[in-house]
Amino acid sequence: HESIADNGTSLIVRSQHKIARINRAIGATYQSDGQYVIDCRLVQSLPTVTFIIAGQAIRV
């Protein structure tokens, strides 16, 4: 399963189905430009999302 993560921004590109599942889990809102947003004031209450990159667990 291929993805793109830009470590210089908040951009993560993945299949629409997988990204939608993650965004539902964290309560993000879909925008008409194709991006999801979440209120930064909620960061302390968000669950940890773990990505596996080259065999390494990256927790966000």
PDB file of C-alpha atoms in Angstrom:
ATOM      1  CA  HIS A   1       0.000   0.000   0.000  1.00  0.00           C
ATOM      2  CA  GLU A   2       1.696   3.139  -1.165  1.00  0.00           C
ATOM      3  CA  SER A   3       1.389   6.557   0.386  1.00  0.00           C
ATOM      4  CA  ILE A   4       3.161   9.885   0.205  1.00  0.00           C
ATOM      5  CA  ALA A   5       3.989  11.888   3.336  1.00  0.00           C
ATOM      6  CA  ASP A   6       5.603  15.308   2.946  1.00  0.00           C
ATOM      7  CA  ASN A   7       7.657  15.848   6.095  1.00  0.00           C
ATOM      8  CA  GLY A   8       7.903  19.583   5.378  1.00  0.00           C
ATOM      9  CA  THR A   9       4.121  20.072   5.542  1.00  0.00           C
ATOM     10  CA  SER A  10       1.023  18.339   6.899  1.00  0.00           C
ATOM     11  CA  LEU A  11       0.380  16.622   3.543  1.00  0.00           C
ATOM     12  CA  ILE A  12      -0.299  12.880   3.524  1.00  0.00           C
ATOM     13  CA  VAL A  13      -1.502  11.281   0.290  1.00  0.00           C
ATOM     14  CA  ARG A  14      -3.084   7.827   0.418  1.00  0.00           C
ATOM     15  CA  SER A  15      -6.001   6.035  -1.183  1.00  0.00           C
ATOM     16  CA  GLN A  16      -9.209   7.971  -0.616  1.00  0.00           C
ATOM     17  CA  HIS A  17     -10.808   5.050   1.248  1.00  0.00           C
ATOM     18  CA  LYS A  18      -7.957   4.699   3.756  1.00  0.00           C
ATOM     19  CA  ILE A  19      -7.612   8.441   4.359  1.00  0.00           C
ATOM     20  CA  ALA A  20     -11.375   8.771   4.864  1.00  0.00           C
ATOM     21  CA  ARG A  21     -11.240   6.068   7.573  1.00  0.00           C
ATOM     22  CA  ILE A  22      -8.433   7.856   9.412  1.00  0.00           C
ATOM     23  CA  ASN A  23     -10.169  11.213   9.174  1.00  0.00           C
ATOM     24  CA  ARG A  24     -13.472   9.800  10.442  1.00  0.00           C
ATOM     25  CA  ALA A  25     -11.622   8.314  13.423  1.00  0.00           C
ATOM     26  CA  ILE A  26     -10.122  11.684  14.384  1.00  0.00           C
ATOM     27  CA  GLY A  27     -13.213  13.777  13.608  1.00  0.00           C
ATOM     28  CA  ALA A  28     -11.762  15.701  10.656  1.00  0.00           C
ATOM     29  CA  THR A  29     -14.072  17.590   8.298  1.00  0.00           C
ATOM     30  CA  TYR A  30     -13.894  17.182   4.509  1.00  0.00           C
ATOM     31  CA  GLN A  31     -13.443  20.425   2.550  1.00  0.00           C
ATOM     32  CA  SER A  32     -14.581  21.112  -1.021  1.00  0.00           C
ATOM     33  CA  ASP A  33     -10.946  21.381  -2.164  1.00  0.00           C
ATOM     34  CA  GLY A  34     -10.381  17.710  -1.266  1.00  0.00           C
ATOM     35  CA  GLN A  35      -8.573  18.289   2.018  1.00  0.00           C
ATOM     36  CA  TYR A  36      -9.612  17.354   5.545  1.00  0.00           C
ATOM     37  CA  VAL A  37      -9.241  19.778   8.449  1.00  0.00           C
ATOM     38  CA  ILE A  38      -9.458  19.481  12.208  1.00  0.00           C
ATOM     39  CA  ASP A  39      -9.549  22.129  14.904  1.00  0.00           C
ATOM     40  CA  CYS A  40      -6.012  22.399  16.297  1.00  0.00           C
ATOM     41  CA  ARG A  41      -7.464  23.125  19.743  1.00  0.00           C
ATOM     42  CA  LEU A  42      -8.498  19.446  19.851  1.00  0.00           C
ATOM     43  CA  VAL A  43      -4.966  18.084  19.434  1.00  0.00           C
ATOM     44  CA  GLN A  44      -4.654  16.926  23.056  1.00  0.00           C
ATOM     45  CA  SER A  45      -7.794  14.790  22.764  1.00  0.00           C
ATOM     46  CA  LEU A  46      -6.976  13.153  19.415  1.00  0.00           C
ATOM     47  CA  PRO A  47      -6.061   9.471  19.189  1.00  0.00           C
ATOM     48  CA  THR A  48      -2.583   8.483  18.058  1.00  0.00           C
ATOM     49  CA  VAL A  49      -2.378   7.446  14.401  1.00  0.00           C
ATOM     50  CA  THR A  50       0.503   5.113  13.553  1.00  0.00           C
ATOM     51  CA  PHE A  51       2.029   4.879  10.084  1.00  0.00           C
ATOM     52  CA  ILE A  52       4.496   2.129   9.199  1.00  0.00           C
ATOM     53  CA  ILE A  53       7.246   3.537   6.960  1.00  0.00           C
ATOM     54  CA  ALA A  54      10.071   1.248   5.860  1.00  0.00           C
ATOM     55  CA  GLY A  55       9.230  -1.043   8.759  1.00  0.00           C
ATOM     56  CA  GLN A  56       9.353   1.759  11.341  1.00  0.00           C
ATOM     57  CA  ALA A  57       6.298   2.840  13.345  1.00  0.00           C
ATOM     58  CA  ILE A  58       5.741   6.602  13.076  1.00  0.00           C
ATOM     59  CA  ARG A  59       3.174   7.895  15.574  1.00  0.00           C
ATOM     60  CA  VAL A  60       1.370  11.141  14.872  1.00  0.00           C
TER      61      VAL A  60
END
